[in-house]
Coordinates of C-alpha atoms in Angstrom, one line a residue:
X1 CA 0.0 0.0 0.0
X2 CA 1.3 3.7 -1.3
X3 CA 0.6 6.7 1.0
X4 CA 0.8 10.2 -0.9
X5 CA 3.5 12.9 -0.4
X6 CA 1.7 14.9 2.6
X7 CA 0.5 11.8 4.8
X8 CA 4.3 10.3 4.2
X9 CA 5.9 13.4 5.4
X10 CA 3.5 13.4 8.3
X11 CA 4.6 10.0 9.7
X12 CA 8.3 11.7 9.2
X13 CA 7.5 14.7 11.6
X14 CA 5.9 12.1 13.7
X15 CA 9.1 10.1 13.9
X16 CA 11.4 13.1 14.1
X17 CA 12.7 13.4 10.9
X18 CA 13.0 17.1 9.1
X19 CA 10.1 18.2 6.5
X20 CA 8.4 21.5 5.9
X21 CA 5.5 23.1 6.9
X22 CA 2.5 22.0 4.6
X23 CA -1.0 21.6 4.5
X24 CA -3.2 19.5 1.9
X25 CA -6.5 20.9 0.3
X26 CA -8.9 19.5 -1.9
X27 CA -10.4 23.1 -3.4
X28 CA -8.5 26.2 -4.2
X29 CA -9.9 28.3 -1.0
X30 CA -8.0 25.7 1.3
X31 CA -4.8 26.0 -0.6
X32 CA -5.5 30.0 -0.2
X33 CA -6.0 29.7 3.3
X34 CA -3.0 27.1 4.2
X35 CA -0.8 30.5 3.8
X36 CA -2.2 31.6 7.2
X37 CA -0.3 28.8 8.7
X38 CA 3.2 28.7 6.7
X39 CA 5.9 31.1 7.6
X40 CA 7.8 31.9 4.4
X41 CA 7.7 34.2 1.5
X42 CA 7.8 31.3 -1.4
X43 CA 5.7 28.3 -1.5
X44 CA 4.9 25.3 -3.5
X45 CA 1.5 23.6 -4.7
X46 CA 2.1 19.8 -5.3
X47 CA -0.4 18.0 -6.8
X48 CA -1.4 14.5 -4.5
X49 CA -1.2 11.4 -6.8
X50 CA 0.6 8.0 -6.1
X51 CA 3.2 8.4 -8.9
X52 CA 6.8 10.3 -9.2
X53 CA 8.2 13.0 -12.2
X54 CA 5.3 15.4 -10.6
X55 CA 7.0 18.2 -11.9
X56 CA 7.6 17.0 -15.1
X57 CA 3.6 16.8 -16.2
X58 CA 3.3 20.4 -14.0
X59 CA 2.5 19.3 -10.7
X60 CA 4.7 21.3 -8.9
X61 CA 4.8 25.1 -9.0
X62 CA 7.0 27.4 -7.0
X63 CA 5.0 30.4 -6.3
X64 CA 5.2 33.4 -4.3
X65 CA 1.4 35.2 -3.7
X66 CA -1.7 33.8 -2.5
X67 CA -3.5 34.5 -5.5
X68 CA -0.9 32.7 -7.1
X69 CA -1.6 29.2 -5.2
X70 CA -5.4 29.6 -5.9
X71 CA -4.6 30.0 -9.1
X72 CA -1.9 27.0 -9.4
X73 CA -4.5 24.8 -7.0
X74 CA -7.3 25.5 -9.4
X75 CA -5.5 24.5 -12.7
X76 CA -4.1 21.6 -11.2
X77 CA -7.6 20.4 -9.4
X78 CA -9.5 17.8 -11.5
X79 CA -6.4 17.3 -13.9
X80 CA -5.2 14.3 -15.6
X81 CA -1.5 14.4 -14.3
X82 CA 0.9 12.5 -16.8
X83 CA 3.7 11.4 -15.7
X84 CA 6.7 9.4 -17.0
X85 CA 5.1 6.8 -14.0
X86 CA 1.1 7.0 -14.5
X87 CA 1.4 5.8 -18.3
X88 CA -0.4 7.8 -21.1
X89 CA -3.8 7.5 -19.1
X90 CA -2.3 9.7 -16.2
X91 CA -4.2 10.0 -13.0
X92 CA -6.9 12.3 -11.9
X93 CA -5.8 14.9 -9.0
X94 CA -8.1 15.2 -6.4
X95 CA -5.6 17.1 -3.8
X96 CA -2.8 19.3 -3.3
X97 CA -0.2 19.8 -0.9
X98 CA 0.7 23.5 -0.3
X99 CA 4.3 24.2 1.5
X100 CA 6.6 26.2 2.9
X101 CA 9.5 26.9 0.0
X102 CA 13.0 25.5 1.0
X103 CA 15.9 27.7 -0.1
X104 CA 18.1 24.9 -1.7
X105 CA 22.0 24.4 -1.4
X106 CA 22.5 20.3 -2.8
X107 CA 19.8 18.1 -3.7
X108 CA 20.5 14.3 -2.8
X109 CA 19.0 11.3 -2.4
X110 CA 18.1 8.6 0.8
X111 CA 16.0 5.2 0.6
X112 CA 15.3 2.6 2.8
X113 CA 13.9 -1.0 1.3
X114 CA 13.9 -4.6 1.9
X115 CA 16.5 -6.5 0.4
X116 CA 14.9 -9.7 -0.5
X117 CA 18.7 -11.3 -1.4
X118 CA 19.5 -11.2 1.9
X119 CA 16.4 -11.2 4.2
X120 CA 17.6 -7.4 5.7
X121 CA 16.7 -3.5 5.6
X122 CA 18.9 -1.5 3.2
X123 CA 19.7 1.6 2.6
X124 CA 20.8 3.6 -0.5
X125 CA 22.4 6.7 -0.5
X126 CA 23.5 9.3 -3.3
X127 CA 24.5 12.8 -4.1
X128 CA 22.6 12.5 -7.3
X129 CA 19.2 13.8 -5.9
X130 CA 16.5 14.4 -7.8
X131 CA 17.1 12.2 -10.6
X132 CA 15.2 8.9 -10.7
X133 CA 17.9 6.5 -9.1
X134 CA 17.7 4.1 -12.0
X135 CA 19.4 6.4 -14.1
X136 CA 22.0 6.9 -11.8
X137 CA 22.4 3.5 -11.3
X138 CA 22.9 3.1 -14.9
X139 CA 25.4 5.9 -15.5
X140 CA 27.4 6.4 -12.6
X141 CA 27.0 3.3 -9.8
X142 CA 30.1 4.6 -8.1
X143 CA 27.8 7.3 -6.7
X144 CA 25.6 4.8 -5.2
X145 CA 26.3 3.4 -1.4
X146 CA 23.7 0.6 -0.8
X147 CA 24.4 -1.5 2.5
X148 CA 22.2 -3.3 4.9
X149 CA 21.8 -3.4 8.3
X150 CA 21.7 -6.8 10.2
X151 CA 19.0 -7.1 12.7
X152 CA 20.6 -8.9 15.4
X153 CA 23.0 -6.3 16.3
X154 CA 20.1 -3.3 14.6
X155 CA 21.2 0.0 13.5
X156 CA 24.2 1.4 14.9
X157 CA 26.0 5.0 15.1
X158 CA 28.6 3.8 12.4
X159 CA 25.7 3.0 9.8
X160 CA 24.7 7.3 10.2
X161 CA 28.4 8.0 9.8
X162 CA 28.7 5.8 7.0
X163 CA 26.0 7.5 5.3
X164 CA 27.0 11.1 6.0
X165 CA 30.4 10.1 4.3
X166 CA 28.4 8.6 1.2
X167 CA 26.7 12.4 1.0
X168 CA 29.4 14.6 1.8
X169 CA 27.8 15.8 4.7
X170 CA 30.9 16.9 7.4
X171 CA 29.9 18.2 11.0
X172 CA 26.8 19.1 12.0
X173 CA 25.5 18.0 8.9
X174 CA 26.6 15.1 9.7
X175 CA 25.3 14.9 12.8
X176 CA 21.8 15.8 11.3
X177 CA 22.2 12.6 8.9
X178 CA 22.8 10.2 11.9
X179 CA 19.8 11.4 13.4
X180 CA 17.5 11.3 10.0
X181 CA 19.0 7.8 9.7
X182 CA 17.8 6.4 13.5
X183 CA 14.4 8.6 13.0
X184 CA 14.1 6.7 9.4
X185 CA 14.8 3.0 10.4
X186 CA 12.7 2.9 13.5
X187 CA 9.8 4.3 11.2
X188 CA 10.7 1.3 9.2
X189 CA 10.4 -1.2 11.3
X190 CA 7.4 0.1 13.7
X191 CA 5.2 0.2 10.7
X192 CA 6.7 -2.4 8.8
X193 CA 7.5 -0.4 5.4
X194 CA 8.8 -1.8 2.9
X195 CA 9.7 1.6 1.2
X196 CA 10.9 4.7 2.6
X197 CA 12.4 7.1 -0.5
X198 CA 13.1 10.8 0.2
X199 CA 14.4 12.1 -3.0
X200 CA 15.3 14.8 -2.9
X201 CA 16.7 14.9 0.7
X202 CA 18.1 18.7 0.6
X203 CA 20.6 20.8 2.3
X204 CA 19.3 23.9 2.6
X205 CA 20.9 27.7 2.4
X206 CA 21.5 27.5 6.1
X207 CA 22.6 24.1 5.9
X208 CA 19.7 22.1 7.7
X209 CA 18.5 18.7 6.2
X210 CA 15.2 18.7 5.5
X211 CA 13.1 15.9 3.1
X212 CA 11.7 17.5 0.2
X213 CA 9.5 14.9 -0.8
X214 CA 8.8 11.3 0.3
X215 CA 7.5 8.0 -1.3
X216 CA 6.3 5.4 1.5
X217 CA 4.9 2.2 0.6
X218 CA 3.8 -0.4 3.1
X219 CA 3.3 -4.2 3.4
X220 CA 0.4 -5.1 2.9
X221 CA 0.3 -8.9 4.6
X222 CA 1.0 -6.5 7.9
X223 CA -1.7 -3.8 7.8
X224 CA -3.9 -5.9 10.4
X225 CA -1.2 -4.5 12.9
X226 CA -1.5 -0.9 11.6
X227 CA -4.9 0.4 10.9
X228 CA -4.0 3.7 11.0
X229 CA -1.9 3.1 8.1
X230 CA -4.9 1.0 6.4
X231 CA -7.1 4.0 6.8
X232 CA -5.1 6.3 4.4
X233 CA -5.8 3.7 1.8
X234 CA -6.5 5.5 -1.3
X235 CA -8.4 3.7 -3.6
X236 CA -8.6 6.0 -6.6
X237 CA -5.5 5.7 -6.7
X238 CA -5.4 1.9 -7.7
X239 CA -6.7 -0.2 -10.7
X240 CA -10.3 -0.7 -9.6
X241 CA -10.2 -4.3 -11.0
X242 CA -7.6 -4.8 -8.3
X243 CA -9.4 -2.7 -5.9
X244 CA -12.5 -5.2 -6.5
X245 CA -9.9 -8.3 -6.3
X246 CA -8.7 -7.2 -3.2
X247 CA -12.7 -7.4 -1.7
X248 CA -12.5 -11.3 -2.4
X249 CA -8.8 -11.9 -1.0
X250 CA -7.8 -12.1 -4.6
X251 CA -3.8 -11.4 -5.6
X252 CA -4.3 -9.4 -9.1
X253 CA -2.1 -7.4 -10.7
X254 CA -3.4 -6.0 -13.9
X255 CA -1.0 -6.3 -16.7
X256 CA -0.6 -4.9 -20.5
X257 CA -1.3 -8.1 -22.8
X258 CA -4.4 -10.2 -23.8
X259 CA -4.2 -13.9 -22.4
X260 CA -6.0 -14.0 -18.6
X261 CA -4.6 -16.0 -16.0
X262 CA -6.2 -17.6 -13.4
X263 CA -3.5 -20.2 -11.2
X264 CA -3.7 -21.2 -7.7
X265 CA -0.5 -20.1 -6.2
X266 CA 2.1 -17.3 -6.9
X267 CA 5.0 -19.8 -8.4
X268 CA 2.4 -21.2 -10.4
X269 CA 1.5 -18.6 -11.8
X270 CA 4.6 -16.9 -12.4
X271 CA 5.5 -20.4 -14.2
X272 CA 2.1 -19.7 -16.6
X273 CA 2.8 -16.2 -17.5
X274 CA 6.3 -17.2 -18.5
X275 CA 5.4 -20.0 -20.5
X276 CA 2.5 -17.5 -22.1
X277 CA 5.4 -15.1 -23.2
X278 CA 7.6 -18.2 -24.5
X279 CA 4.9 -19.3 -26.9
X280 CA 4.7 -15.6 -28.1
X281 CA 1.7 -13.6 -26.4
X282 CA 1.6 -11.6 -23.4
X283 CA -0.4 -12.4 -20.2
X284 CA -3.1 -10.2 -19.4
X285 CA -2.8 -10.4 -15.4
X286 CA -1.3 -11.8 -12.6
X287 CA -4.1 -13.6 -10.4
X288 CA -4.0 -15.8 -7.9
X289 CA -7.0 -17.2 -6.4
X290 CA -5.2 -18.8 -3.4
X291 CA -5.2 -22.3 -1.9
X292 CA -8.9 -22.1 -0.1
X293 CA -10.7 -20.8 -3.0
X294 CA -14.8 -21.2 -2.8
X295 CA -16.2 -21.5 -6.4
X296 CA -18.2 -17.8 -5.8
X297 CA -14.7 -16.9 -5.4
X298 CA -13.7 -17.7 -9.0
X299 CA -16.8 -16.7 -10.0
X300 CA -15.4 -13.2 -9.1
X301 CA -12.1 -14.0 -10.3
X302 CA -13.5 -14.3 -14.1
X303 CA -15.8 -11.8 -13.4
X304 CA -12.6 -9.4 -12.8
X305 CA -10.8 -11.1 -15.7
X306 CA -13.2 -10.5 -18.1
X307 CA -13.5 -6.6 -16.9
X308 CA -10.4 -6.0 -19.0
X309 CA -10.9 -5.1 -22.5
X310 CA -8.2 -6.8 -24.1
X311 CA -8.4 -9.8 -22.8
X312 CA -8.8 -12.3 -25.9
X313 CA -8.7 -15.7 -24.0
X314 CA -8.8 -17.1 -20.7
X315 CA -5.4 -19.8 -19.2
X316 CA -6.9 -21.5 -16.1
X317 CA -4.1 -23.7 -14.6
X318 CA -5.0 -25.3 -11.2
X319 CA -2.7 -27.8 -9.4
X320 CA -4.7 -29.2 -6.6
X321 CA -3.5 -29.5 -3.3
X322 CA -5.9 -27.8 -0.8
X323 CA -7.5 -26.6 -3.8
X324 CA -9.8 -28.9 -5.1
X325 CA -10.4 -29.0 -8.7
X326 CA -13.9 -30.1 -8.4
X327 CA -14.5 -26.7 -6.9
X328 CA -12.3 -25.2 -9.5
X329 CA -14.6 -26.6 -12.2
X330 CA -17.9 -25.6 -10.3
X331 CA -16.5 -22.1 -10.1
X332 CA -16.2 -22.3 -13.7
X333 CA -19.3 -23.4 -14.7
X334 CA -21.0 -20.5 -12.9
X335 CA -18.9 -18.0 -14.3
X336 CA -19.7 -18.7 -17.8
X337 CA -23.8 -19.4 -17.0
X338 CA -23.6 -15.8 -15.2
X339 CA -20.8 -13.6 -17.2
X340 CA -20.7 -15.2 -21.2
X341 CA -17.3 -15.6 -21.0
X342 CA -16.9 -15.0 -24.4
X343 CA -13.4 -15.3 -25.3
X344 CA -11.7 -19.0 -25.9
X345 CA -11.3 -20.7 -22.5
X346 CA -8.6 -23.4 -21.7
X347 CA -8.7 -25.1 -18.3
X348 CA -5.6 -27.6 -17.3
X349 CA -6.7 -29.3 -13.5
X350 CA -4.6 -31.7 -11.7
X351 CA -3.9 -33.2 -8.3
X352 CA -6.8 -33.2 -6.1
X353 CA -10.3 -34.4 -7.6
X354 CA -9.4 -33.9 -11.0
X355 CA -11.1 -36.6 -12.8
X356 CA -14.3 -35.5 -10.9
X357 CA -13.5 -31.5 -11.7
X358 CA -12.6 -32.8 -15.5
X359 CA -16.1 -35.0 -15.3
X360 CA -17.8 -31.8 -14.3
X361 CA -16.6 -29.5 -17.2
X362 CA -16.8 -31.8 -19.3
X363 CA -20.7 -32.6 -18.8
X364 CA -21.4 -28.5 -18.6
X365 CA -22.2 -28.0 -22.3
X366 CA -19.9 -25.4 -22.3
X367 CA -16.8 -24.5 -25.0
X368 CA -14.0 -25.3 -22.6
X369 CA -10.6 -26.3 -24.2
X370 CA -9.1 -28.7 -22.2
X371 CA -5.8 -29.6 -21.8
X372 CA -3.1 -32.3 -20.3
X373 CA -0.4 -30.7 -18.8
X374 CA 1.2 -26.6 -18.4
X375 CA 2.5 -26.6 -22.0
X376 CA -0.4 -27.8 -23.5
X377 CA -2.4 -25.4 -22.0
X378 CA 0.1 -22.7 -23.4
X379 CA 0.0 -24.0 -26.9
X380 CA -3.7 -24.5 -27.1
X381 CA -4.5 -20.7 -25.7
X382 CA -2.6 -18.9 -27.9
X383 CA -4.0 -20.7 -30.6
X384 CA -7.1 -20.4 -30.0
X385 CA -6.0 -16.3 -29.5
X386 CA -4.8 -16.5 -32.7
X387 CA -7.0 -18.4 -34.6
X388 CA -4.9 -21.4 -35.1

């Protein structure tokens, strides 16, 4: 789960960690009026949507009046934002943040992640701030520090000073860094991020750190410990096929191509998208219905696959376990008697009660394409996709 840029940089102040003054409105009067409670002579309106290069689509204007941030708060107000992360389509702002200007010596940059590799929190550190650390990565890695921290012994003094030196930070700068860096990893771990990206992380004129603009994400299998978190759930700012999934405990990921999945199990179906792109298409989604699936809950699942336009067939690939494939096949059948599927359906079933699952689609009267094992099913979807 994503927080946007103000309710990030509130769980900062919260922790200790430097930010500006700010307030969020949702109408051009409130932006006007946040200037009653900010004490400099420059702001800057920042349009509130889940996605990074703000500035580059025009969500971000330095300004210096009042009528100047109702003006910048009404044009941005109900926009399509386009940004090199939202895609084409953009996203729709529905707030913006108004804040106190920071006069601006060096820009850098500061994350904290999870390094899957090696089961630890990381950090990354650069002078290169605000440029998207990919390209940095790509053109000058020496600039990058990346280390982790190991949990049994936690976050120590050395890991600040080590990060200071990465940044160029000397004396009380430095001083400032080790502090960002404790405020930083406890707000890791006592809400159980699993990203924390301040980019840029400025020195100012009067050399003070302060972060100039945050990206927090969250994990989701731990919000049942943090509801305050889970209330700041924005749901306009997700997919709403995925919003829907996520009402029936289904993992989807909507994704750019025209085959629908539907596996039990995330290796599974990593394994079927992968064999979908080897026999030349493109899978339409990632969705998994779980281990414990009830057949109304894969009547939802084809429900949400068939939501996307561009899906031109349907993969079903069950391996039973706890998941029986007679339920599979049950779940099936209602979801083409109540949605038309539509589109050329291939179902592969095995391991629990398959021959009875087989038996039942089979016996449905329905056009179901069914196939032997994971390859098979491959072959025979993008066939029938491409009129083979």
């Amino acid at each position: 789960m994503n927080l946007h840029e103000y309710e990030a940089k509130a769980l900062l102040k919260e922790f200790g960690a430097p930010t500006a003054n700010g307030h969020v409105a949702t109408t051009p009067d409130e932006a006007a009026e946040a200037v009653k409670h900010l004490d400099t002579g420059t702001y800057v309106v920042k349009a509130q949507i889940h996605a990074g290069g703000r500035g580059k689509g025009g969500g971000v204007k330095l300004v210096k009046t009042v009528d100047e941030i109702r003006s910048e708060a009404d044009r941005m107000l109900g926009m399509t934002l386009v940004t090199p992360q939202t895609g084409p389509e953009g996203r729709l702002v529905r707030k913006v943040y108004v804040e106190e200007g920071s006069p601006i010596a060096r820009e850098l940059y500061l994350s904290m992640l999870v390094d899957r590799a090696d089961g630890r929190v990381a950090f990354v550190a650069s002078t290169e701030g605000g440029m998207d650390i990919e390209t940095v990565a790509a053109e000058t890695p020496e600039k990058i520090l990346t280390f982790s921290v190991d949990p049994a012994s936690g976050l120590q003094p050395f890991h600040g000073r080590k990060v200071a030196a990465a940044l160029k930070l000397e004396g009380d700068l430095a001083k400032q860094c080790g502090k960002l860096i404790a405020a930083l990893y406890k707000l890791f771990l006592a809400k159980d991020c699993s990203l924390i990206e301040i980019n840029p992380l400025v020195v100012t004129e009067d050399d003070q750190l302060r972060c100039l603009d945050a990206k927090m994400s969250f994990d989701d299998n731990a919000l049942f410990r943090h509801k305050d978190i889970a209330e700041l759930r924005d749901i306009h700012e997700e997919d709403p096929a995925e919003v829907e999934a996520s009402k029936y405990d289904l993992s989807y990921v909507k994704l750019d191509g025209d085959i629908g999945c539907m596996v039990n199990g995330a290796g599974l179906a990593m394994s079927t998208m992968d064999i979908i792109k080897l026999y030349g298409r493109e899978p339409a989604n990632f969705l998994d219905v779980g281990g414990g699936a009830t057949k109304e809950k894969v009547t939802e699942a084809f429900k949400i696959i068939l939501s996307d336009e561009n899906v031109k067939g349907i993969l079903v690939n069950i391996f039973g376990g706890i998941m029986r494939c007679d339920v599979i096949a049950e779940g099936i059948i209602a979801a083409a008697k109540e949605t038309n599927i539509g589109v050329p359906l291939v179902v592969r079933l095995e391991g629990t009660n398959v021959e009875k699952g087989k038996e039942l689609l089979a016996g449905s009267g329905l056009d179901i394409i069914a196939a032997d094992d994971l390859e098979d099913a491959a072959k025979k979807i993008v066939a029938a996709v491409e009129g083979k």
